[in-house]
Amino acid sequence: AHSFWFEAVWIGRRLVLAALAALLPSESPVRTAAVQAWIAFSLAVVAMRSPFKSTAENVLEIASLLLIVSSFAAVSAEGFAEQTAFMWVLSLANLLLMLVFLSYLAWGAYSQKLFSLGSRLLSLCRSDS
């Protein structure tokens, strides 16, 4: 993270969510509202402060928080289990975001090696001609 304070925000967000889950009954509308409000607050902090150096990382964090609050709202809603199509869309959205995260991590880890390999292959092809 670009800002050292954001590590504390991350830990604090998780601690508050765990406390809400432990202290409030799962059927309570207060629990649903409190969790959504806390995630919305976290989203606002990330959107206003852009704690990561990379714009892509800030966008991914915002997207993940939006998907978390959307998923939580959906599964907390009455009758969600009967809405099979929406459940599939939400599951696919979560899977897609996970794949985007993994792709971003892989690109960061291997892009330099891929470019190096590509330039070697290109130089080999040029030397053969």
XYZ file of N, CA, C and O in Angstrom, residues 34-122:
356
model
N -25.691 -2.600 9.486
C -24.392 -2.224 10.045
C -23.252 -2.707 9.156
O -22.285 -1.965 8.917
N -23.355 -3.937 8.666
C -22.302 -4.471 7.789
C -22.235 -3.655 6.502
O -21.149 -3.267 6.046
N -23.395 -3.379 5.902
C -23.402 -2.603 4.665
C -22.872 -1.189 4.888
O -22.124 -0.663 4.055
N -23.236 -0.582 5.999
C -22.745 0.765 6.301
C -21.235 0.764 6.494
O -20.535 1.672 6.013
N -20.718 -0.253 7.168
C -19.275 -0.309 7.413
C -18.503 -0.508 6.109
O -17.471 0.115 5.884
N -19.008 -1.386 5.256
C -18.336 -1.604 3.974
C -18.444 -0.351 3.108
O -17.481 0.025 2.425
N -19.590 0.327 3.146
C -19.745 1.577 2.391
C -18.771 2.642 2.900
O -18.175 3.385 2.107
N -18.587 2.705 4.211
C -17.609 3.631 4.778
C -16.197 3.286 4.287
O -15.430 4.166 3.896
N -15.864 2.000 4.301
C -14.550 1.560 3.808
C -14.373 1.927 2.339
O -13.305 2.363 1.924
N -15.432 1.760 1.573
C -15.413 2.114 0.158
C -15.157 3.604 -0.026
O -14.347 4.012 -0.871
N -15.814 4.421 0.783
C -15.617 5.870 0.705
C -14.177 6.263 1.044
O -13.587 7.123 0.377
N -13.605 5.612 2.053
C -12.215 5.904 2.429
C -11.271 5.577 1.276
O -10.406 6.377 0.917
N -11.452 4.420 0.669
C -10.592 4.013 -0.452
C -10.782 4.955 -1.630
O -9.808 5.391 -2.256
N -12.024 5.293 -1.940
C -12.299 6.164 -3.087
C -11.725 7.570 -2.888
O -11.214 8.173 -3.829
N -11.773 8.064 -1.667
C -11.283 9.421 -1.412
C -9.764 9.487 -1.273
O -9.141 10.460 -1.671
N -9.160 8.456 -0.695
C -7.739 8.526 -0.367
C -6.816 7.813 -1.336
O -5.613 8.055 -1.312
N -7.329 6.924 -2.176
C -6.503 6.159 -3.128
C -5.213 5.668 -2.465
O -4.121 6.156 -2.771
N -5.321 4.698 -1.575
C -4.159 4.308 -0.771
C -3.062 3.558 -1.529
O -1.944 3.466 -1.044
N -3.352 3.037 -2.707
C -2.353 2.281 -3.448
C -1.633 3.179 -4.446
O -2.189 4.161 -4.933
N -0.401 2.828 -4.775
C 0.384 3.592 -5.746
C -0.232 3.517 -7.136
O -0.257 4.481 -7.869
N -0.718 2.348 -7.474
C -1.244 2.086 -8.807
C -2.742 2.380 -8.883
O -3.506 1.988 -7.996
N -3.138 3.049 -9.960
C -4.561 3.294 -10.191
C -5.309 1.975 -10.320
O -6.427 1.827 -9.807
N -4.697 1.000 -10.981
C -5.341 -0.304 -11.163
C -5.627 -0.963 -9.812
O -6.707 -1.536 -9.610
N -4.715 -0.867 -8.874
C -4.920 -1.461 -7.556
C -6.042 -0.755 -6.801
O -6.850 -1.402 -6.128
N -6.112 0.570 -6.920
C -7.199 1.308 -6.285
C -8.544 0.931 -6.902
O -9.528 0.742 -6.190
N -8.588 0.797 -8.226
C -9.825 0.410 -8.909
C -10.237 -1.005 -8.504
O -11.422 -1.272 -8.251
N -9.283 -1.920 -8.422
C -9.590 -3.287 -8.004
C -10.121 -3.325 -6.569
O -11.043 -4.088 -6.266
N -9.554 -2.524 -5.700
C -10.043 -2.474 -4.308
C -11.470 -1.941 -4.262
O -12.321 -2.483 -3.552
N -11.738 -0.900 -5.026
C -13.090 -0.348 -5.070
C -14.065 -1.368 -5.652
O -15.161 -1.574 -5.126
N -13.665 -2.023 -6.732
C -14.531 -3.037 -7.348
C -14.818 -4.174 -6.381
O -15.957 -4.657 -6.294
N -13.801 -4.592 -5.634
C -14.023 -5.694 -4.689
C -14.965 -5.271 -3.565
O -15.834 -6.046 -3.159
N -14.836 -4.051 -3.075
C -15.743 -3.586 -2.022
C -17.170 -3.439 -2.542
O -18.133 -3.775 -1.840
N -17.317 -2.949 -3.774
C -18.655 -2.857 -4.362
C -19.286 -4.237 -4.514
O -20.474 -4.423 -4.238
N -18.486 -5.195 -4.936
C -19.008 -6.544 -5.105
C -19.316 -7.196 -3.756
O -20.304 -7.916 -3.624
N -18.509 -6.912 -2.752
C -18.776 -7.444 -1.410
C -20.094 -6.893 -0.873
O -20.944 -7.650 -0.389
N -20.290 -5.591 -0.970
C -21.518 -5.002 -0.434
C -22.726 -5.461 -1.249
O -23.799 -5.734 -0.688
N -22.571 -5.614 -2.553
C -23.674 -6.110 -3.392
C -23.997 -7.559 -3.061
O -25.175 -7.930 -2.949
N -22.986 -8.374 -2.917
C -23.198 -9.785 -2.592
C -23.853 -9.938 -1.232
O -24.793 -10.729 -1.063
N -23.371 -9.182 -0.260
C -23.940 -9.272 1.083
C -25.392 -8.820 1.087
O -26.245 -9.448 1.711
N -25.687 -7.729 0.372
C -27.068 -7.249 0.302
C -27.969 -8.282 -0.359
O -29.096 -8.517 0.091
N -27.458 -8.912 -1.403
C -28.270 -9.902 -2.119
C -28.561 -11.128 -1.264
O -29.706 -11.568 -1.186
N -27.542 -11.673 -0.638
C -27.775 -12.887 0.157
C -28.541 -12.592 1.441
O -29.138 -13.491 2.024
N -28.547 -11.345 1.875
C -29.304 -10.970 3.066
C -30.771 -10.707 2.748
O -31.606 -10.683 3.654
N -31.079 -10.501 1.475
C -32.452 -10.192 1.081
C -33.329 -11.433 1.172
O -32.877 -12.548 0.904
N -34.566 -11.217 1.536
C -35.519 -12.327 1.600
C -35.796 -12.825 0.192
O -35.922 -12.040 -0.745
N -35.888 -14.120 0.043
C -36.216 -14.703 -1.247
C -35.057 -14.806 -2.214
O -35.244 -15.146 -3.372
N -33.847 -14.494 -1.750
C -32.698 -14.549 -2.655
C -32.455 -15.963 -3.163
O -32.122 -16.157 -4.321
N -32.645 -16.952 -2.304
C -32.369 -18.340 -2.685
C -33.252 -18.787 -3.848
O -32.852 -19.654 -4.623
N -34.431 -18.175 -3.989
C -35.317 -18.551 -5.087
C -34.947 -17.868 -6.398
O -35.447 -18.228 -7.452
N -34.100 -16.881 -6.366
C -33.723 -16.136 -7.568
C -32.447 -16.735 -8.162
O -31.366 -16.173 -8.077
N -32.615 -17.874 -8.785
C -31.488 -18.646 -9.285
C -30.657 -17.875 -10.302
O -29.430 -17.894 -10.250
N -31.298 -17.189 -11.233
C -30.563 -16.457 -12.276
C -29.693 -15.371 -11.656
O -28.520 -15.214 -12.015
N -30.252 -14.632 -10.708
C -29.474 -13.579 -10.063
C -28.326 -14.164 -9.255
O -27.228 -13.602 -9.217
N -28.567 -15.303 -8.623
C -27.519 -15.970 -7.859
C -26.359 -16.353 -8.785
O -25.189 -16.194 -8.430
N -26.679 -16.858 -9.972
C -25.645 -17.212 -10.941
C -24.877 -15.980 -11.419
O -23.645 -16.009 -11.531
N -25.585 -14.901 -11.685
C -24.922 -13.664 -12.136
C -23.975 -13.155 -11.063
O -22.829 -12.776 -11.355
N -24.431 -13.159 -9.831
C -23.596 -12.691 -8.727
C -22.383 -13.598 -8.528
O -21.263 -13.120 -8.313
N -22.583 -14.897 -8.635
C -21.466 -15.844 -8.512
C -20.455 -15.651 -9.634
O -19.240 -15.657 -9.402
N -20.940 -15.459 -10.841
C -20.033 -15.220 -11.976
C -19.280 -13.902 -11.830
O -18.103 -13.817 -12.180
N -19.949 -12.879 -11.312
C -19.277 -11.598 -11.084
C -18.147 -11.752 -10.074
O -17.049 -11.213 -10.258
N -18.399 -12.506 -9.005
C -17.348 -12.754 -8.007
C -16.196 -13.542 -8.612
O -15.023 -13.241 -8.373
N -16.517 -14.549 -9.409
C -15.483 -15.348 -10.070
C -14.680 -14.504 -11.053
O -13.444 -14.583 -11.097
N -15.351 -13.667 -11.820
C -14.668 -12.805 -12.780
C -13.716 -11.841 -12.070
O -12.573 -11.660 -12.507
N -14.173 -11.255 -10.974
C -13.298 -10.341 -10.238
C -12.085 -11.077 -9.683
O -10.964 -10.556 -9.719
N -12.291 -12.286 -9.206
C -11.165 -13.081 -8.721
C -10.166 -13.349 -9.853
O -8.954 -13.245 -9.667
N -10.667 -13.674 -11.037
C -9.783 -13.904 -12.188
C -9.036 -12.634 -12.590
O -7.861 -12.688 -12.962
N -9.697 -11.496 -12.493
C -9.031 -10.217 -12.791
C -7.912 -9.972 -11.785
O -6.803 -9.576 -12.163
N -8.180 -10.215 -10.502
C -7.144 -10.073 -9.473
C -5.951 -10.982 -9.767
O -4.801 -10.547 -9.721
N -6.236 -12.243 -10.035
C -5.154 -13.196 -10.305
C -4.375 -12.814 -11.560
O -3.144 -12.922 -11.588
N -5.064 -12.357 -12.585
C -4.393 -11.918 -13.812
C -3.493 -10.719 -13.540
O -2.373 -10.649 -14.036
N -3.997 -9.794 -12.743
C -3.200 -8.614 -12.406
C -1.945 -9.010 -11.639
O -0.845 -8.519 -11.905
N -2.111 -9.925 -10.684
C -0.949 -10.398 -9.920
C 0.047 -11.126 -10.817
O 1.255 -10.917 -10.718
N -0.461 -11.991 -11.683
C 0.420 -12.738 -12.585
C 1.131 -11.793 -13.548
O 2.315 -11.956 -13.824
N 0.416 -10.809 -14.056
C 1.029 -9.861 -14.983
C 2.162 -9.104 -14.291
O 3.239 -8.935 -14.858
N 1.917 -8.678 -13.068
C 2.956 -7.966 -12.323
C 4.164 -8.835 -12.050
O 5.310 -8.376 -12.087
N 3.928 -10.110 -11.807
C 5.023 -11.014 -11.465
C 5.793 -11.490 -12.690
O 7.001 -11.724 -12.615
N 5.107 -11.653 -13.819
C 5.748 -12.300 -14.967
C 5.872 -11.431 -16.207
O 6.433 -11.873 -17.204
N 5.385 -10.200 -16.194
C 5.416 -9.380 -17.406
C 6.848 -9.112 -17.879
O 7.130 -9.195 -19.075
N 7.737 -8.820 -16.960
C 9.125 -8.551 -17.349
C 9.757 -9.789 -17.982
O 10.468 -9.688 -18.991
N 9.487 -10.948 -17.424
C 10.025 -12.190 -17.983
C 9.437 -12.468 -19.357
O 10.146 -12.930 -20.252
N 8.156 -12.190 -19.533
C 7.518 -12.410 -20.831
C 8.103 -11.478 -21.889
O 8.360 -11.890 -23.024
N 8.305 -10.210 -21.533
C 8.906 -9.274 -22.478
C 10.329 -9.686 -22.832
O 10.757 -9.596 -23.978
N 11.067 -10.140 -21.833
C 12.437 -10.590 -22.068
C 12.451 -11.804 -22.998
O 13.247 -11.863 -23.943
N 11.578 -12.750 -22.750
C 11.480 -13.925 -23.604
C 11.058 -13.533 -25.017
O 11.621 -14.030 -26.001
N 10.108 -12.633 -25.122
C 9.647 -12.172 -26.435
C 10.749 -11.490 -27.215
O 10.900 -11.710 -28.432
N 11.537 -10.659 -26.548
C 12.620 -9.972 -27.254
C 13.714 -10.954 -27.681
O 14.303 -10.812 -28.750
N 13.979 -11.986 -26.872
C 14.952 -13.010 -27.274
C 14.461 -13.783 -28.484
O 15.232 -14.055 -29.411
N 13.188 -14.156 -28.470
C 12.622 -14.871 -29.619
C 12.662 -14.007 -30.871
O 12.975 -14.490 -31.965
N 12.365 -12.738 -30.709
C 12.400 -11.823 -31.857
C 13.819 -11.693 -32.399
O 14.038 -11.724 -33.620
